[in-house]
JSON list of C-alpha atoms in Angstrom, two decimals:
[
{"chain": "A", "resi": 1, "resn": "MET", "atom": "CA", "xyz": [0.00, 0.00, 0.00]},
{"chain": "A", "resi": 2, "resn": "SER", "atom": "CA", "xyz": [1.25, 3.47, -0.78]},
{"chain": "A", "resi": 3, "resn": "GLN", "atom": "CA", "xyz": [1.14, 6.14, 1.87]},
{"chain": "A", "resi": 4, "resn": "ILE", "atom": "CA", "xyz": [-2.29, 6.79, 3.35]},
{"chain": "A", "resi": 5, "resn": "ASN", "atom": "CA", "xyz": [-3.64, 10.23, 2.54]},
{"chain": "A", "resi": 6, "resn": "ALA", "atom": "CA", "xyz": [-6.02, 12.51, 4.38]},
{"chain": "A", "resi": 7, "resn": "LEU", "atom": "CA", "xyz": [-8.17, 15.34, 3.08]},
{"chain": "A", "resi": 8, "resn": "THR", "atom": "CA", "xyz": [-9.23, 18.39, 5.08]},
{"chain": "A", "resi": 9, "resn": "ILE", "atom": "CA", "xyz": [-12.90, 19.23, 4.59]},
{"chain": "A", "resi": 10, "resn": "HIS", "atom": "CA", "xyz": [-14.96, 22.00, 6.21]},
{"chain": "A", "resi": 11, "resn": "GLN", "atom": "CA", "xyz": [-17.78, 21.12, 8.55]},
{"chain": "A", "resi": 12, "resn": "ASN", "atom": "CA", "xyz": [-20.72, 20.19, 7.98]},
{"chain": "A", "resi": 13, "resn": "TRP", "atom": "CA", "xyz": [-19.38, 18.59, 4.80]},
{"chain": "A", "resi": 14, "resn": "ALA", "atom": "CA", "xyz": [-17.00, 16.35, 6.79]},
{"chain": "A", "resi": 15, "resn": "TRP", "atom": "CA", "xyz": [-19.90, 15.37, 9.07]},
{"chain": "A", "resi": 16, "resn": "ALA", "atom": "CA", "xyz": [-22.07, 14.51, 6.03]},
{"chain": "A", "resi": 17, "resn": "ILE", "atom": "CA", "xyz": [-19.31, 12.25, 4.68]},
{"chain": "A", "resi": 18, "resn": "ALA", "atom": "CA", "xyz": [-18.72, 10.58, 8.07]},
{"chain": "A", "resi": 19, "resn": "GLU", "atom": "CA", "xyz": [-22.45, 9.87, 8.39]},
{"chain": "A", "resi": 20, "resn": "GLY", "atom": "CA", "xyz": [-22.52, 8.34, 4.88]},
{"chain": "A", "resi": 21, "resn": "HIS", "atom": "CA", "xyz": [-24.78, 10.97, 3.31]},
{"chain": "A", "resi": 22, "resn": "LYS", "atom": "CA", "xyz": [-22.14, 12.58, 1.09]},
{"chain": "A", "resi": 23, "resn": "THR", "atom": "CA", "xyz": [-20.16, 10.12, -1.05]},
{"chain": "A", "resi": 24, "resn": "ILE", "atom": "CA", "xyz": [-18.68, 12.76, -3.33]},
{"chain": "A", "resi": 25, "resn": "GLU", "atom": "CA", "xyz": [-16.16, 15.43, -2.42]},
{"chain": "A", "resi": 26, "resn": "ASN", "atom": "CA", "xyz": [-15.97, 18.36, -4.82]},
{"chain": "A", "resi": 27, "resn": "ARG", "atom": "CA", "xyz": [-12.51, 19.68, -5.61]},
{"chain": "A", "resi": 28, "resn": "ARG", "atom": "CA", "xyz": [-10.89, 22.15, -8.01]},
{"chain": "A", "resi": 29, "resn": "SER", "atom": "CA", "xyz": [-8.36, 19.66, -9.36]},
{"chain": "A", "resi": 30, "resn": "ASN", "atom": "CA", "xyz": [-8.09, 16.04, -10.37]},
{"chain": "A", "resi": 31, "resn": "SER", "atom": "CA", "xyz": [-6.25, 13.46, -8.26]},
{"chain": "A", "resi": 32, "resn": "SER", "atom": "CA", "xyz": [-4.64, 10.17, -9.18]},
{"chain": "A", "resi": 33, "resn": "TYR", "atom": "CA", "xyz": [-4.81, 9.01, -5.55]},
{"chain": "A", "resi": 34, "resn": "ARG", "atom": "CA", "xyz": [-6.79, 5.83, -4.91]},
{"chain": "A", "resi": 35, "resn": "GLY", "atom": "CA", "xyz": [-7.03, 3.93, -1.65]},
{"chain": "A", "resi": 36, "resn": "LEU", "atom": "CA", "xyz": [-7.66, 4.55, 2.02]},
{"chain": "A", "resi": 37, "resn": "LEU", "atom": "CA", "xyz": [-8.51, 8.19, 2.65]},
{"chain": "A", "resi": 38, "resn": "LEU", "atom": "CA", "xyz": [-8.87, 9.78, 6.06]},
{"chain": "A", "resi": 39, "resn": "ILE", "atom": "CA", "xyz": [-11.48, 12.53, 6.32]},
{"chain": "A", "resi": 40, "resn": "HIS", "atom": "CA", "xyz": [-10.19, 15.45, 8.37]},
{"chain": "A", "resi": 41, "resn": "ALA", "atom": "CA", "xyz": [-12.70, 18.00, 9.68]},
{"chain": "A", "resi": 42, "resn": "GLY", "atom": "CA", "xyz": [-10.95, 21.32, 9.36]},
{"chain": "A", "resi": 43, "resn": "ARG", "atom": "CA", "xyz": [-10.81, 23.89, 12.15]},
{"chain": "A", "resi": 44, "resn": "SER", "atom": "CA", "xyz": [-12.57, 26.58, 10.14]},
{"chain": "A", "resi": 45, "resn": "ASP", "atom": "CA", "xyz": [-16.29, 27.17, 10.35]},
{"chain": "A", "resi": 46, "resn": "ASP", "atom": "CA", "xyz": [-16.33, 29.37, 7.22]},
{"chain": "A", "resi": 47, "resn": "SER", "atom": "CA", "xyz": [-18.67, 27.01, 5.32]},
{"chain": "A", "resi": 48, "resn": "LEU", "atom": "CA", "xyz": [-20.93, 26.17, 8.24]},
{"chain": "A", "resi": 49, "resn": "ASP", "atom": "CA", "xyz": [-23.97, 28.23, 7.22]},
{"chain": "A", "resi": 50, "resn": "GLU", "atom": "CA", "xyz": [-23.79, 27.17, 3.57]},
{"chain": "A", "resi": 51, "resn": "SER", "atom": "CA", "xyz": [-23.30, 23.50, 4.38]},
{"chain": "A", "resi": 52, "resn": "ARG", "atom": "CA", "xyz": [-26.06, 23.51, 7.03]},
{"chain": "A", "resi": 53, "resn": "ALA", "atom": "CA", "xyz": [-28.51, 24.98, 4.52]},
{"chain": "A", "resi": 54, "resn": "PHE", "atom": "CA", "xyz": [-27.57, 22.44, 1.85]},
{"chain": "A", "resi": 55, "resn": "CYS", "atom": "CA", "xyz": [-27.79, 19.48, 4.25]},
{"chain": "A", "resi": 56, "resn": "LYS", "atom": "CA", "xyz": [-31.25, 20.62, 5.35]},
{"chain": "A", "resi": 57, "resn": "SER", "atom": "CA", "xyz": [-32.33, 20.93, 1.69]},
{"chain": "A", "resi": 58, "resn": "GLN", "atom": "CA", "xyz": [-31.42, 17.25, 1.30]},
{"chain": "A", "resi": 59, "resn": "ASP", "atom": "CA", "xyz": [-33.47, 16.26, 4.38]},
{"chain": "A", "resi": 60, "resn": "VAL", "atom": "CA", "xyz": [-30.23, 15.62, 6.25]},
{"chain": "A", "resi": 61, "resn": "PRO", "atom": "CA", "xyz": [-30.48, 17.81, 9.36]},
{"chain": "A", "resi": 62, "resn": "PRO", "atom": "CA", "xyz": [-26.97, 18.51, 10.62]},
{"chain": "A", "resi": 63, "resn": "PRO", "atom": "CA", "xyz": [-26.01, 18.66, 14.29]},
{"chain": "A", "resi": 64, "resn": "SER", "atom": "CA", "xyz": [-25.39, 21.95, 16.06]},
{"chain": "A", "resi": 65, "resn": "LYS", "atom": "CA", "xyz": [-21.92, 23.49, 15.82]},
{"chain": "A", "resi": 66, "resn": "SER", "atom": "CA", "xyz": [-21.18, 22.48, 19.43]},
{"chain": "A", "resi": 67, "resn": "GLN", "atom": "CA", "xyz": [-21.69, 18.81, 18.49]},
{"chain": "A", "resi": 68, "resn": "LEU", "atom": "CA", "xyz": [-19.24, 18.88, 15.58]},
{"chain": "A", "resi": 69, "resn": "PRO", "atom": "CA", "xyz": [-15.57, 17.92, 15.87]},
{"chain": "A", "resi": 70, "resn": "PHE", "atom": "CA", "xyz": [-13.10, 20.39, 14.40]},
{"chain": "A", "resi": 71, "resn": "GLY", "atom": "CA", "xyz": [-9.41, 19.74, 13.69]},
{"chain": "A", "resi": 72, "resn": "LYS", "atom": "CA", "xyz": [-9.82, 15.96, 13.85]},
{"chain": "A", "resi": 73, "resn": "ILE", "atom": "CA", "xyz": [-9.93, 12.88, 11.62]},
{"chain": "A", "resi": 74, "resn": "VAL", "atom": "CA", "xyz": [-13.62, 11.92, 11.71]},
{"chain": "A", "resi": 75, "resn": "ALA", "atom": "CA", "xyz": [-13.87, 9.10, 9.17]},
{"chain": "A", "resi": 76, "resn": "ALA", "atom": "CA", "xyz": [-12.02, 6.69, 6.92]},
{"chain": "A", "resi": 77, "resn": "CYS", "atom": "CA", "xyz": [-13.11, 5.62, 3.46]},
{"chain": "A", "resi": 78, "resn": "MET", "atom": "CA", "xyz": [-11.83, 4.41, 0.13]},
{"chain": "A", "resi": 79, "resn": "MET", "atom": "CA", "xyz": [-11.26, 7.00, -2.57]},
{"chain": "A", "resi": 80, "resn": "ILE", "atom": "CA", "xyz": [-12.12, 5.00, -5.65]},
{"chain": "A", "resi": 81, "resn": "ASN", "atom": "CA", "xyz": [-12.12, 7.58, -8.43]},
{"chain": "A", "resi": 82, "resn": "SER", "atom": "CA", "xyz": [-11.85, 11.22, -9.45]},
{"chain": "A", "resi": 83, "resn": "VAL", "atom": "CA", "xyz": [-14.08, 12.29, -12.31]},
{"chain": "A", "resi": 84, "resn": "GLU", "atom": "CA", "xyz": [-14.70, 15.58, -14.01]},
{"chain": "A", "resi": 85, "resn": "PHE", "atom": "CA", "xyz": [-18.17, 16.93, -13.40]},
{"chain": "A", "resi": 86, "resn": "GLY", "atom": "CA", "xyz": [-20.28, 17.05, -16.55]},
{"chain": "A", "resi": 87, "resn": "THR", "atom": "CA", "xyz": [-18.66, 14.03, -18.19]},
{"chain": "A", "resi": 88, "resn": "LEU", "atom": "CA", "xyz": [-20.42, 10.81, -19.02]},
{"chain": "A", "resi": 89, "resn": "PHE", "atom": "CA", "xyz": [-18.95, 9.24, -15.89]},
{"chain": "A", "resi": 90, "resn": "ALA", "atom": "CA", "xyz": [-19.90, 12.09, -13.56]},
{"chain": "A", "resi": 91, "resn": "PRO", "atom": "CA", "xyz": [-22.06, 11.05, -10.61]},
{"chain": "A", "resi": 92, "resn": "ARG", "atom": "CA", "xyz": [-25.72, 11.94, -10.65]},
{"chain": "A", "resi": 93, "resn": "SER", "atom": "CA", "xyz": [-26.01, 13.28, -7.14]},
{"chain": "A", "resi": 94, "resn": "PRO", "atom": "CA", "xyz": [-27.17, 16.53, -5.58]},
{"chain": "A", "resi": 95, "resn": "TRP", "atom": "CA", "xyz": [-23.87, 16.51, -3.66]},
{"chain": "A", "resi": 96, "resn": "ALA", "atom": "CA", "xyz": [-21.85, 16.67, -6.92]},
{"chain": "A", "resi": 97, "resn": "GLU", "atom": "CA", "xyz": [-20.96, 20.05, -8.35]},
{"chain": "A", "resi": 98, "resn": "GLY", "atom": "CA", "xyz": [-17.34, 19.68, -9.37]},
{"chain": "A", "resi": 99, "resn": "PRO", "atom": "CA", "xyz": [-15.34, 20.75, -11.17]},
{"chain": "A", "resi": 100, "resn": "TRP", "atom": "CA", "xyz": [-13.81, 17.45, -10.00]},
{"chain": "A", "resi": 101, "resn": "CYS", "atom": "CA", "xyz": [-15.69, 14.84, -7.97]},
{"chain": "A", "resi": 102, "resn": "TYR", "atom": "CA", "xyz": [-13.75, 12.51, -5.70]},
{"chain": "A", "resi": 103, "resn": "ILE", "atom": "CA", "xyz": [-15.82, 9.34, -5.38]},
{"chain": "A", "resi": 104, "resn": "LEU", "atom": "CA", "xyz": [-15.83, 7.84, -1.89]},
{"chain": "A", "resi": 105, "resn": "SER", "atom": "CA", "xyz": [-16.96, 4.38, -0.77]},
{"chain": "A", "resi": 106, "resn": "HIS", "atom": "CA", "xyz": [-16.82, 2.14, 2.31]},
{"chain": "A", "resi": 107, "resn": "ILE", "atom": "CA", "xyz": [-17.17, 5.13, 4.62]},
{"chain": "A", "resi": 108, "resn": "VAL", "atom": "CA", "xyz": [-16.66, 4.46, 8.33]},
{"chain": "A", "resi": 109, "resn": "LYS", "atom": "CA", "xyz": [-17.25, 7.10, 10.98]},
{"chain": "A", "resi": 110, "resn": "LEU", "atom": "CA", "xyz": [-14.63, 6.98, 13.73]},
{"chain": "A", "resi": 111, "resn": "GLN", "atom": "CA", "xyz": [-16.09, 6.46, 17.19]},
{"chain": "A", "resi": 112, "resn": "THR", "atom": "CA", "xyz": [-13.37, 8.68, 18.62]},
{"chain": "A", "resi": 113, "resn": "PRO", "atom": "CA", "xyz": [-12.18, 11.43, 16.26]},
{"chain": "A", "resi": 114, "resn": "VAL", "atom": "CA", "xyz": [-8.38, 11.70, 16.16]},
{"chain": "A", "resi": 115, "resn": "LEU", "atom": "CA", "xyz": [-6.75, 15.09, 16.70]},
{"chain": "A", "resi": 116, "resn": "CYS", "atom": "CA", "xyz": [-4.75, 16.03, 13.61]},
{"chain": "A", "resi": 117, "resn": "ARG", "atom": "CA", "xyz": [-3.39, 19.17, 12.03]},
{"chain": "A", "resi": 118, "resn": "GLY", "atom": "CA", "xyz": [-4.87, 19.52, 8.56]},
{"chain": "A", "resi": 119, "resn": "MET", "atom": "CA", "xyz": [-3.41, 20.91, 5.38]},
{"chain": "A", "resi": 120, "resn": "PRO", "atom": "CA", "xyz": [-4.81, 22.12, 2.06]},
{"chain": "A", "resi": 121, "resn": "GLY", "atom": "CA", "xyz": [-5.45, 19.34, -0.43]},
{"chain": "A", "resi": 122, "resn": "LEU", "atom": "CA", "xyz": [-4.43, 15.74, 0.05]},
{"chain": "A", "resi": 123, "resn": "PHE", "atom": "CA", "xyz": [-1.77, 15.28, 2.71]},
{"chain": "A", "resi": 124, "resn": "VAL", "atom": "CA", "xyz": [0.06, 12.43, 4.45]},
{"chain": "A", "resi": 125, "resn": "PRO", "atom": "CA", "xyz": [-0.69, 12.41, 8.19]},
{"chain": "A", "resi": 126, "resn": "ASP", "atom": "CA", "xyz": [1.87, 11.35, 10.80]},
{"chain": "A", "resi": 127, "resn": "ASP", "atom": "CA", "xyz": [2.24, 7.62, 11.41]},
{"chain": "A", "resi": 128, "resn": "THR", "atom": "CA", "xyz": [0.90, 7.99, 14.98]},
{"chain": "A", "resi": 129, "resn": "ILE", "atom": "CA", "xyz": [-2.34, 9.43, 13.60]},
{"chain": "A", "resi": 130, "resn": "VAL", "atom": "CA", "xyz": [-2.65, 6.71, 10.96]},
{"chain": "A", "resi": 131, "resn": "GLN", "atom": "CA", "xyz": [-2.08, 4.02, 13.60]},
{"chain": "A", "resi": 132, "resn": "ALA", "atom": "CA", "xyz": [-4.73, 5.55, 15.89]},
{"chain": "A", "resi": 133, "resn": "VAL", "atom": "CA", "xyz": [-7.22, 5.43, 13.01]},
{"chain": "A", "resi": 134, "resn": "LEU", "atom": "CA", "xyz": [-6.26, 1.89, 11.99]},
{"chain": "A", "resi": 135, "resn": "ARG", "atom": "CA", "xyz": [-6.79, 0.67, 15.56]},
{"chain": "A", "resi": 136, "resn": "GLN", "atom": "CA", "xyz": [-10.35, 1.98, 15.39]},
{"chain": "A", "resi": 137, "resn": "LEU", "atom": "CA", "xyz": [-10.80, 0.15, 12.10]},
{"chain": "A", "resi": 138, "resn": "GLY", "atom": "CA", "xyz": [-9.69, -3.08, 13.75]},
{"chain": "A", "resi": 139, "resn": "THR", "atom": "CA", "xyz": [-6.39, -3.53, 11.96]},
{"chain": "A", "resi": 140, "resn": "ASN", "atom": "CA", "xyz": [-2.81, -2.39, 12.22]},
{"chain": "A", "resi": 141, "resn": "ASP", "atom": "CA", "xyz": [-2.01, -3.53, 8.69]},
{"chain": "A", "resi": 142, "resn": "PRO", "atom": "CA", "xyz": [-3.32, -1.09, 6.07]},
{"chain": "A", "resi": 143, "resn": "ARG", "atom": "CA", "xyz": [-2.48, -3.56, 3.27]},
{"chain": "A", "resi": 144, "resn": "ARG", "atom": "CA", "xyz": [-5.50, -5.63, 4.39]},
{"chain": "A", "resi": 145, "resn": "LEU", "atom": "CA", "xyz": [-7.69, -2.70, 3.33]},
{"chain": "A", "resi": 146, "resn": "ASP", "atom": "CA", "xyz": [-6.24, -2.72, -0.18]},
{"chain": "A", "resi": 147, "resn": "ASP", "atom": "CA", "xyz": [-6.99, -6.44, -0.48]},
{"chain": "A", "resi": 148, "resn": "ASP", "atom": "CA", "xyz": [-10.51, -6.18, 0.94]},
{"chain": "A", "resi": 149, "resn": "PRO", "atom": "CA", "xyz": [-11.95, -2.68, 1.44]},
{"chain": "A", "resi": 150, "resn": "ALA", "atom": "CA", "xyz": [-15.15, -4.28, 2.76]},
{"chain": "A", "resi": 151, "resn": "ILE", "atom": "CA", "xyz": [-13.24, -4.61, 6.05]},
{"chain": "A", "resi": 152, "resn": "LEU", "atom": "CA", "xyz": [-14.23, -0.99, 6.52]},
{"chain": "A", "resi": 153, "resn": "MET", "atom": "CA", "xyz": [-17.90, -1.85, 6.56]},
{"chain": "A", "resi": 154, "resn": "PRO", "atom": "CA", "xyz": [-19.43, -2.05, 10.03]}
]
Protein backbone atom coordinates (compact mmCIF):
# COMPACT_ATOMS: atom_id res chain seq x y z
CA MET A 1 0.00 0.00 0.00
CA SER A 2 1.25 3.47 -0.78
CA GLN A 3 1.14 6.14 1.87
CA ILE A 4 -2.29 6.79 3.35
CA ASN A 5 -3.64 10.23 2.54
CA ALA A 6 -6.02 12.51 4.38
CA LEU A 7 -8.17 15.34 3.08
CA THR A 8 -9.23 18.39 5.08
CA ILE A 9 -12.90 19.23 4.59
CA HIS A 10 -14.96 22.00 6.21
CA GLN A 11 -17.78 21.12 8.55
CA ASN A 12 -20.72 20.19 7.98
CA TRP A 13 -19.38 18.59 4.80
CA ALA A 14 -17.00 16.35 6.79
CA TRP A 15 -19.90 15.37 9.07
CA ALA A 16 -22.07 14.51 6.03
CA ILE A 17 -19.31 12.25 4.68
CA ALA A 18 -18.72 10.58 8.07
CA GLU A 19 -22.45 9.87 8.39
CA GLY A 20 -22.52 8.34 4.88
CA HIS A 21 -24.78 10.97 3.31
CA LYS A 22 -22.14 12.58 1.09
CA THR A 23 -20.16 10.12 -1.05
CA ILE A 24 -18.68 12.76 -3.33
CA GLU A 25 -16.16 15.43 -2.42
CA ASN A 26 -15.97 18.36 -4.82
CA ARG A 27 -12.51 19.68 -5.61
CA ARG A 28 -10.89 22.15 -8.01
CA SER A 29 -8.36 19.66 -9.36
CA ASN A 30 -8.09 16.04 -10.37
CA SER A 31 -6.25 13.46 -8.26
CA SER A 32 -4.64 10.17 -9.18
CA TYR A 33 -4.81 9.01 -5.55
CA ARG A 34 -6.79 5.83 -4.91
CA GLY A 35 -7.03 3.93 -1.65
CA LEU A 36 -7.66 4.55 2.02
CA LEU A 37 -8.51 8.19 2.65
CA LEU A 38 -8.87 9.78 6.06
CA ILE A 39 -11.48 12.53 6.32
CA HIS A 40 -10.19 15.45 8.37
CA ALA A 41 -12.70 18.00 9.68
CA GLY A 42 -10.95 21.32 9.36
CA ARG A 43 -10.81 23.89 12.15
CA SER A 44 -12.57 26.58 10.14
CA ASP A 45 -16.29 27.17 10.35
CA ASP A 46 -16.33 29.37 7.22
CA SER A 47 -18.67 27.01 5.32
CA LEU A 48 -20.93 26.17 8.24
CA ASP A 49 -23.97 28.23 7.22
CA GLU A 50 -23.79 27.17 3.57
CA SER A 51 -23.30 23.50 4.38
CA ARG A 52 -26.06 23.51 7.03
CA ALA A 53 -28.51 24.98 4.52
CA PHE A 54 -27.57 22.44 1.85
CA CYS A 55 -27.79 19.48 4.25
CA LYS A 56 -31.25 20.62 5.35
CA SER A 57 -32.33 20.93 1.69
CA GLN A 58 -31.42 17.25 1.30
CA ASP A 59 -33.47 16.26 4.38
CA VAL A 60 -30.23 15.62 6.25
CA PRO A 61 -30.48 17.81 9.36
CA PRO A 62 -26.97 18.51 10.62
CA PRO A 63 -26.01 18.66 14.29
CA SER A 64 -25.39 21.95 16.06
CA LYS A 65 -21.92 23.49 15.82
CA SER A 66 -21.18 22.48 19.43
CA GLN A 67 -21.69 18.81 18.49
CA LEU A 68 -19.24 18.88 15.58
CA PRO A 69 -15.57 17.92 15.87
CA PHE A 70 -13.10 20.39 14.40
CA GLY A 71 -9.41 19.74 13.69
CA LYS A 72 -9.82 15.96 13.85
CA ILE A 73 -9.93 12.88 11.62
CA VAL A 74 -13.62 11.92 11.71
CA ALA A 75 -13.87 9.10 9.17
CA ALA A 76 -12.02 6.69 6.92
CA CYS A 77 -13.11 5.62 3.46
CA MET A 78 -11.83 4.41 0.13
CA MET A 79 -11.26 7.00 -2.57
CA ILE A 80 -12.12 5.00 -5.65
CA ASN A 81 -12.12 7.58 -8.43
CA SER A 82 -11.85 11.22 -9.45
CA VAL A 83 -14.08 12.29 -12.31
CA GLU A 84 -14.70 15.58 -14.01
CA PHE A 85 -18.17 16.93 -13.40
CA GLY A 86 -20.28 17.05 -16.55
CA THR A 87 -18.66 14.03 -18.19
CA LEU A 88 -20.42 10.81 -19.02
CA PHE A 89 -18.95 9.24 -15.89
CA ALA A 90 -19.90 12.09 -13.56
CA PRO A 91 -22.06 11.05 -10.61
CA ARG A 92 -25.72 11.94 -10.65
CA SER A 93 -26.01 13.28 -7.14
CA PRO A 94 -27.17 16.53 -5.58
CA TRP A 95 -23.87 16.51 -3.66
CA ALA A 96 -21.85 16.67 -6.92
CA GLU A 97 -20.96 20.05 -8.35
CA GLY A 98 -17.34 19.68 -9.37
CA PRO A 99 -15.34 20.75 -11.17
CA TRP A 100 -13.81 17.45 -10.00
CA CYS A 101 -15.69 14.84 -7.97
CA TYR A 102 -13.75 12.51 -5.70
CA ILE A 103 -15.82 9.34 -5.38
CA LEU A 104 -15.83 7.84 -1.89
CA SER A 105 -16.96 4.38 -0.77
CA HIS A 106 -16.82 2.14 2.31
CA ILE A 107 -17.17 5.13 4.62
CA VAL A 108 -16.66 4.46 8.33
CA LYS A 109 -17.25 7.10 10.98
CA LEU A 110 -14.63 6.98 13.73
CA GLN A 111 -16.09 6.46 17.19
CA THR A 112 -13.37 8.68 18.62
CA PRO A 113 -12.18 11.43 16.26
CA VAL A 114 -8.38 11.70 16.16
CA LEU A 115 -6.75 15.09 16.70
CA CYS A 116 -4.75 16.03 13.61
CA ARG A 117 -3.39 19.17 12.03
CA GLY A 118 -4.87 19.52 8.56
CA MET A 119 -3.41 20.91 5.38
CA PRO A 120 -4.81 22.12 2.06
CA GLY A 121 -5.45 19.34 -0.43
CA LEU A 122 -4.43 15.74 0.05
CA PHE A 123 -1.77 15.28 2.71
CA VAL A 124 0.06 12.43 4.45
CA PRO A 125 -0.69 12.41 8.19
CA ASP A 126 1.87 11.35 10.80
CA ASP A 127 2.24 7.62 11.41
CA THR A 128 0.90 7.99 14.98
CA ILE A 129 -2.34 9.43 13.60
CA VAL A 130 -2.65 6.71 10.96
CA GLN A 131 -2.08 4.02 13.60
CA ALA A 132 -4.73 5.55 15.89
CA VAL A 133 -7.22 5.43 13.01
CA LEU A 134 -6.26 1.89 11.99
CA ARG A 135 -6.79 0.67 15.56
CA GLN A 136 -10.35 1.98 15.39
CA LEU A 137 -10.80 0.15 12.10
CA GLY A 138 -9.69 -3.08 13.75
CA THR A 139 -6.39 -3.53 11.96
CA ASN A 140 -2.81 -2.39 12.22
CA ASP A 141 -2.01 -3.53 8.69
CA PRO A 142 -3.32 -1.09 6.07
CA ARG A 143 -2.48 -3.56 3.27
CA ARG A 144 -5.50 -5.63 4.39
CA LEU A 145 -7.69 -2.70 3.33
CA ASP A 146 -6.24 -2.72 -0.18
CA ASP A 147 -6.99 -6.44 -0.48
CA ASP A 148 -10.51 -6.18 0.94
CA PRO A 149 -11.95 -2.68 1.44
CA ALA A 150 -15.15 -4.28 2.76
CA ILE A 151 -13.24 -4.61 6.05
CA LEU A 152 -14.23 -0.99 6.52
CA MET A 153 -17.90 -1.85 6.56
CA PRO A 154 -19.43 -2.05 10.03
